[in-house]
Coordinates of C-alpha atoms in Angstrom, one line a residue:
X25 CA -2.1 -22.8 -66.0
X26 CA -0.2 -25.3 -63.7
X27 CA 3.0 -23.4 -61.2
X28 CA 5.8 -26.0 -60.5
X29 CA 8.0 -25.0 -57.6
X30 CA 10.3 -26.4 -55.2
X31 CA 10.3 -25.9 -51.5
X32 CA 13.1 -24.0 -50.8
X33 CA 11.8 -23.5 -47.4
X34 CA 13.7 -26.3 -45.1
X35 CA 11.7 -26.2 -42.0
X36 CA 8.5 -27.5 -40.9
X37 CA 5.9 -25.0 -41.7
X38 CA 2.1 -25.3 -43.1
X39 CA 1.7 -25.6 -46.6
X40 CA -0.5 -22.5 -46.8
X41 CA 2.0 -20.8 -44.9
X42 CA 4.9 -21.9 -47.1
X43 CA 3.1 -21.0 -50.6
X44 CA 2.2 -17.5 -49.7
X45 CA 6.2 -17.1 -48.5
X46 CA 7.3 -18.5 -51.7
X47 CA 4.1 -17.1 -53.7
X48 CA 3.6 -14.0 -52.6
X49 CA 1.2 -13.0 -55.3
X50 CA -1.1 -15.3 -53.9
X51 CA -2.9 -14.5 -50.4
X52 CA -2.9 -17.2 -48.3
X53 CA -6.8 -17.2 -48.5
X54 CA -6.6 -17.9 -52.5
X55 CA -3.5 -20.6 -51.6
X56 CA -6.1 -22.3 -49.4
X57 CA -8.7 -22.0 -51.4
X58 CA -7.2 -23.7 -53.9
X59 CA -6.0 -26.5 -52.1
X60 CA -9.6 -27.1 -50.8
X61 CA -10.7 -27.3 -54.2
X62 CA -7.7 -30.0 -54.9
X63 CA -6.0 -28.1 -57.1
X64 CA -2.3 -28.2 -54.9
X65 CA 0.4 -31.6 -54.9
X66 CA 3.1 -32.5 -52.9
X67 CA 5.8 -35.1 -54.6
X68 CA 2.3 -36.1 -56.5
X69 CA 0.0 -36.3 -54.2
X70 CA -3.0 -34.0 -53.5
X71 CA -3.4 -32.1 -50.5
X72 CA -6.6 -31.4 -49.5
X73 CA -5.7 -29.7 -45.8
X74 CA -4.2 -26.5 -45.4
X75 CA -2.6 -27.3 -42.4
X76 CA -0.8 -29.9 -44.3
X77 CA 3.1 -29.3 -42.7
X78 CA 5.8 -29.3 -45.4
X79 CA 9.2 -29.9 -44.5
X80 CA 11.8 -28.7 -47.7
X81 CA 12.6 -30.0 -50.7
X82 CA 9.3 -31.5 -51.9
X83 CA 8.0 -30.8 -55.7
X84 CA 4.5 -29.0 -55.8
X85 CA 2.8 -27.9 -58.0
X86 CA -0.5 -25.8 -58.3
X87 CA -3.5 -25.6 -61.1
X88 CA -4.4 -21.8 -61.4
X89 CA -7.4 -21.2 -62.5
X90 CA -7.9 -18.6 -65.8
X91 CA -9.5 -16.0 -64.0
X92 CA -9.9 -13.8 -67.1
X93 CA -11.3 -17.0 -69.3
X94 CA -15.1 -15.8 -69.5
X95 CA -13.9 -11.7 -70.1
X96 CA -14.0 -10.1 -73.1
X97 CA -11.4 -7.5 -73.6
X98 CA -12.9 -4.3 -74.5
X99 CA -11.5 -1.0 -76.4
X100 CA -11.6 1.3 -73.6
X101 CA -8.8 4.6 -73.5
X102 CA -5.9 4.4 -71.1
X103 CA -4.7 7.4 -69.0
X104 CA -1.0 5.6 -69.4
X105 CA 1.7 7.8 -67.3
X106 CA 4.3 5.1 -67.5
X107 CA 5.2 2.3 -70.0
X108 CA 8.5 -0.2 -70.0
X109 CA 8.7 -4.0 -71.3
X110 CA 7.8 -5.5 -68.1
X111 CA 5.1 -2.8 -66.0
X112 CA 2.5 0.0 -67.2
X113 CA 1.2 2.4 -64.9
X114 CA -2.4 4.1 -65.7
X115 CA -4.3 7.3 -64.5
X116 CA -7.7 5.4 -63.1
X117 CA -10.4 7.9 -63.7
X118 CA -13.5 8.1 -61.8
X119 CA -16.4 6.0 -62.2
X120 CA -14.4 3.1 -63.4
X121 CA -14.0 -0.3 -61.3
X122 CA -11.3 -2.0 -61.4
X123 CA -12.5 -5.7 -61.6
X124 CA -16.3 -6.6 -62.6
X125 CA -18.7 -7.3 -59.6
X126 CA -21.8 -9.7 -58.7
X127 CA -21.2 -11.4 -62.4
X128 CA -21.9 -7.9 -64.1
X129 CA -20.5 -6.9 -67.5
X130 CA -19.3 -3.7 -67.0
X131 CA -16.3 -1.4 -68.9
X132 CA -13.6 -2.5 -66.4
X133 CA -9.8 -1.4 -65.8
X134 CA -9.2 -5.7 -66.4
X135 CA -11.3 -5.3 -69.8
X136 CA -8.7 -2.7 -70.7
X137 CA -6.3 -3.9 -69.8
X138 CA -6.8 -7.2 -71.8
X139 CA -7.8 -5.4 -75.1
X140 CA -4.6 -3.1 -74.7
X141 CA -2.0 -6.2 -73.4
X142 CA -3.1 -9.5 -74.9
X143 CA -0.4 -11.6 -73.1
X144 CA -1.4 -10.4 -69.5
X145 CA -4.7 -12.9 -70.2
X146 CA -2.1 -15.6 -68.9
X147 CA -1.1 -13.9 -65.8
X148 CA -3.6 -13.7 -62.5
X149 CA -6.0 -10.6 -62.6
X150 CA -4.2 -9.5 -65.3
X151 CA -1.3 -8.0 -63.7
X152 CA -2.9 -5.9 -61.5
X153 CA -1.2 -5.6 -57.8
X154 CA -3.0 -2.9 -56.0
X155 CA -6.7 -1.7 -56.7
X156 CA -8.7 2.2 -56.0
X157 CA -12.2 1.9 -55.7
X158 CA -14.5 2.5 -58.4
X159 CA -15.1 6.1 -57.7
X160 CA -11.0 6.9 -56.2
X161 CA -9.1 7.9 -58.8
X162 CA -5.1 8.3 -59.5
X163 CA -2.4 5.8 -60.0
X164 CA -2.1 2.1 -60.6
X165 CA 0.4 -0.1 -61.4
X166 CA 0.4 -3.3 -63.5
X167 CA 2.9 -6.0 -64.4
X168 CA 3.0 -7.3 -67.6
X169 CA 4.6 -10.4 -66.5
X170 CA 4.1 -12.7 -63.6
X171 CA 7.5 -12.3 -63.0
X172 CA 7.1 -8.4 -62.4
X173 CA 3.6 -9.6 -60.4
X174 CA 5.4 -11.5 -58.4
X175 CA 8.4 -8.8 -57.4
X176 CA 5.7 -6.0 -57.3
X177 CA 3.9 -8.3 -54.8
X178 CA 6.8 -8.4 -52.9
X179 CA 7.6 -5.0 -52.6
X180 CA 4.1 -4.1 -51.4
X181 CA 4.2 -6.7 -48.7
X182 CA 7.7 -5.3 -47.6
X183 CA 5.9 -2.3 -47.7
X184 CA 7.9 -0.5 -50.5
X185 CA 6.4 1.1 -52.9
X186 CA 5.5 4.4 -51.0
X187 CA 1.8 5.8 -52.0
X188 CA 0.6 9.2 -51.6
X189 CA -3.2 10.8 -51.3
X190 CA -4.5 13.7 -51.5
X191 CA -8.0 14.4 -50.2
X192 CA -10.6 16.7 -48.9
X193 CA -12.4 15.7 -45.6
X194 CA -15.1 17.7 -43.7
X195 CA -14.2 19.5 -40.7
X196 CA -11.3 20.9 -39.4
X197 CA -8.1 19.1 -38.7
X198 CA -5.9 21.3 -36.5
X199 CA -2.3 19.4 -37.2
X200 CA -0.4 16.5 -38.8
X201 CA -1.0 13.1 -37.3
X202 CA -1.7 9.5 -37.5
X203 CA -4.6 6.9 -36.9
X204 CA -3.5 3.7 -35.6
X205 CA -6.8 1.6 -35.7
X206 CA -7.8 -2.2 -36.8
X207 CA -9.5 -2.7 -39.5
X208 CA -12.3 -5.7 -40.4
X209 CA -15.2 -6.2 -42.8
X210 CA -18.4 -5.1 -41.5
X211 CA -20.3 -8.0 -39.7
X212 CA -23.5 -6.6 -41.0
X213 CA -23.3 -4.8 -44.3
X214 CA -20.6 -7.5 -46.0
X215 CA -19.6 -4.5 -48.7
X216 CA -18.1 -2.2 -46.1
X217 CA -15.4 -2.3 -43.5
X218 CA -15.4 -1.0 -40.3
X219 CA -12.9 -0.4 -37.1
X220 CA -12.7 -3.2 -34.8
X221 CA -10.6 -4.4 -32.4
X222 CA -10.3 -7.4 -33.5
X223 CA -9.4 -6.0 -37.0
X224 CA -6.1 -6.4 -38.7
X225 CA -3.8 -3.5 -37.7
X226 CA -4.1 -0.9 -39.7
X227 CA -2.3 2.9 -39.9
X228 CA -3.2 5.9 -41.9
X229 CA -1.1 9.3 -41.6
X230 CA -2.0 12.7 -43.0
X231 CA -0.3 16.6 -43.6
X232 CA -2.5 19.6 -43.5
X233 CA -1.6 21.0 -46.9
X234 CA -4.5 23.6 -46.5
X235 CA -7.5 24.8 -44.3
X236 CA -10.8 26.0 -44.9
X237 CA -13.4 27.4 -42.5
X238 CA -15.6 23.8 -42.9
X239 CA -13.2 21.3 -44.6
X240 CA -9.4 20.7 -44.7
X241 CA -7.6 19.2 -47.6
X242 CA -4.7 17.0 -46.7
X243 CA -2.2 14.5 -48.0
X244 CA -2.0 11.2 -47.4
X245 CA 0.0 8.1 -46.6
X246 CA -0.8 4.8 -46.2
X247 CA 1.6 2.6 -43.8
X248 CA -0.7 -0.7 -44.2
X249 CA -3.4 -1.2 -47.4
X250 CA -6.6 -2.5 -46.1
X251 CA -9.5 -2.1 -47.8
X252 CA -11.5 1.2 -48.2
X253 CA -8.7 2.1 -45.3
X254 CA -8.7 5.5 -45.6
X255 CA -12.3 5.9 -46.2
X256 CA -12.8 4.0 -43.4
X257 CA -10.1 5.9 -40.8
X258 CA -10.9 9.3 -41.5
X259 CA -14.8 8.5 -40.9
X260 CA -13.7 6.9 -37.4
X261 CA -12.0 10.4 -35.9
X262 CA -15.1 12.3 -37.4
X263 CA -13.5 13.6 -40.6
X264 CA -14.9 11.7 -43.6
X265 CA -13.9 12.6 -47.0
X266 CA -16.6 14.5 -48.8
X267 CA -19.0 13.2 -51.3
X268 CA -18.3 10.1 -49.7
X269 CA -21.7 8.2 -49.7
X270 CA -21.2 5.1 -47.8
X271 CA -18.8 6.1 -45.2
X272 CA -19.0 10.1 -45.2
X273 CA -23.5 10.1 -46.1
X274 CA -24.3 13.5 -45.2
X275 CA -20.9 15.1 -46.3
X276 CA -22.0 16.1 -50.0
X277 CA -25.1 17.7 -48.2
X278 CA -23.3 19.4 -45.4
X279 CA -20.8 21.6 -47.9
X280 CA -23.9 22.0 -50.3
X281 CA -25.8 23.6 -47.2
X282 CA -22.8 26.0 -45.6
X283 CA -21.4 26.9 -49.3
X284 CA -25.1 28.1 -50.6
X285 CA -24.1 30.6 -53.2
X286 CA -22.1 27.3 -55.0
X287 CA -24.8 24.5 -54.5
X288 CA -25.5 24.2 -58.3
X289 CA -21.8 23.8 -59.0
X290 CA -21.6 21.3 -56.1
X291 CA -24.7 18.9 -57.2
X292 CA -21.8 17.7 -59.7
X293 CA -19.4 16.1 -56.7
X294 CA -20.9 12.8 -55.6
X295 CA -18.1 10.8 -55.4
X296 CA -15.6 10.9 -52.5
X297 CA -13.3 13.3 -53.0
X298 CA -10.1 11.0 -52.5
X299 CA -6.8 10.6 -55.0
X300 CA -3.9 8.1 -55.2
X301 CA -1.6 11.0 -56.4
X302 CA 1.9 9.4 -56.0
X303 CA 3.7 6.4 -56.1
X304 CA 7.8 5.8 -55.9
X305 CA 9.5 2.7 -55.9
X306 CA 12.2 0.7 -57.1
X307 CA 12.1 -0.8 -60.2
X308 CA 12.9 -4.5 -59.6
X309 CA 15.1 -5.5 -63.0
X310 CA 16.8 -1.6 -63.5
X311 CA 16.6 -1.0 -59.7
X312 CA 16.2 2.8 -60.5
X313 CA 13.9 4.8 -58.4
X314 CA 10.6 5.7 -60.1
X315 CA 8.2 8.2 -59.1
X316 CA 5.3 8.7 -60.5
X317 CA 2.3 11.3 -60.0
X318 CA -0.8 11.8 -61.5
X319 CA -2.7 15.4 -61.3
X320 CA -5.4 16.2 -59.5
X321 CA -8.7 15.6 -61.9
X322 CA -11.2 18.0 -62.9
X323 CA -14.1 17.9 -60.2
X324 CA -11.2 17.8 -56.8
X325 CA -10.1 20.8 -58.3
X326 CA -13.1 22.9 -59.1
X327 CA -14.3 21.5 -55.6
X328 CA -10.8 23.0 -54.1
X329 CA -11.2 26.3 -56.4
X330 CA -14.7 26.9 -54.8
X331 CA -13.8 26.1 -50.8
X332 CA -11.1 28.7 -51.8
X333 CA -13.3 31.9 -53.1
X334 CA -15.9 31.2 -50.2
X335 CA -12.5 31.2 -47.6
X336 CA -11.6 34.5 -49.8
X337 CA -15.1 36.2 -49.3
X338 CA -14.9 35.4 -45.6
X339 CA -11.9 37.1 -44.7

């Protein structure tokens, strides 16, 4: 798939720079990426440095790569909680990834999504904007077109499209508040992130919405959207989701050993216990306002129904 555009940008600036401005879809990583590999020209001629300057006005163009070429699109059920002509938003359930990993065939949201919408083969990763990990469930969003890709991408850099979490967290928070810490990917184990100062700034704020003698369970919202962010934040002030085996290890164990009476039940939850509940935003062709929210799922709430009989018996 080949992009023609125009630099409408009229001021010296690096071509990476430019193309993630005028692309926004694309991260400036992919954008340099791909002019590494030679697959970006300017007026017809290959640029092979990203710090290339551009100056307005010049006709480039850029070979995409089909991403989704070597996928086979596979008849997996949708959790669909909104459908229109241009975007289709899906309940992700647990133990589902959204893209395949380390060249495994695996039932993927992007398998689904191509058995279910044949024409998003054409359009980068299928459509999809935003991503949960594997074992997070709750709402996503995909375009249909890459022109709603595109205007989806934008609204997420210009932070607005408003997301909401709910999750339960070990320990107990005592009020409302915010974690302002930088974020990076772990210099060690490459899989996992980690709070560094020389991270990319990086803020996560949370409500009480209710307490429990070992654990609190709290809503959510995201101000920035790095990876595994929330995982990663409430683990730095001591508060890590439960069930949550990479950054949380010993908080399945911990409720297991203070909640004795409930350990069989509990052997069921080992996932973290996190949820993308909610997500408004305005539609970018009717410009209403749409809100979406998808329920709580089975396990967070029979987690929730136990913490409350045990707070019930201790009172």
């Amino acid at each position: 798939m080949f992009i023609k555009i125009i630099n409408s940008l009229h001021n010296k600036i690096r071509i990476d720079k430019a193309l993630s401005i005028l692309l926004p879809k694309y991260s400036r990583s992919k954008i340099k990426s791909y002019i590494l590999q030679s697959y970006i020209t300017s007026n017809n001629k290959i640029i092979n440095s990203p710090k290339k300057y551009i100056y307005g006005g010049e006709n480039i163009q850029i070979k995409v790569p089909e991403e989704n070429k070597n996928l086979n699109p596979k008849n997996i059920k949708l959790n669909i909680i909104y459908n229109d002509n241009e975007i289709v938003a899906i309940n992700k359930p647990n133990n589902m990834s959204v893209y395949p990993g380390n060249g495994k065939e695996e039932e993927t949201l992007l398998h689904a999504l191509l058995y279910h919408y044949p024409k998003i083969y054409q359009i980068p990763r299928a459509g999809i904007i935003h991503r949960l990990d594997k074992n997070t469930t709750g709402i996503m969003i995909i375009a249909k077109t890459a022109f709603m890709q595109n205007k989806l991408t934008q609204l997420i850099k210009n932070k607005q499209i408003i997301k909401e979490y709910e999750a339960i967290v070990t320990g107990n928070i005592i009020q409302h508040g915010s974690i302002h810490a930088p974020i990076k990917r772990h210099q060690i184990r490459r899989t996992q992130m980690t709070v560094h100062a020389t991270g990319k700034q990086s803020t996560t704020h949370y409500n009480i919405i209710r307490s429990f003698p070992h654990h609190t369970y709290i809503k959510i919202y995201l101000e920035t959207g790095r990876t595994h962010q929330i995982r990663v934040h409430m683990q730095h002030i001591n508060h890590p989701i439960v069930g949550d085996k990479i950054y949380g290890k010993s908080s399945c164990q911990i409720i297991q050993k203070i909640y004795k009476q409930y350990k069989k039940k509990l052997l069921f939850f080992n996932r973290q216990a996190l949820h993308a509940k909610k997500i408004t935003f305005n539609h970018p062709i009717t410009h209403n306002t749409i809100t979406l929210r998808a329920p709580l799922p089975h396990d967070i709430l029979s987690l929730l129904k136990i913490l409350d009989l045990s707070n019930k018996k201790k009172t």
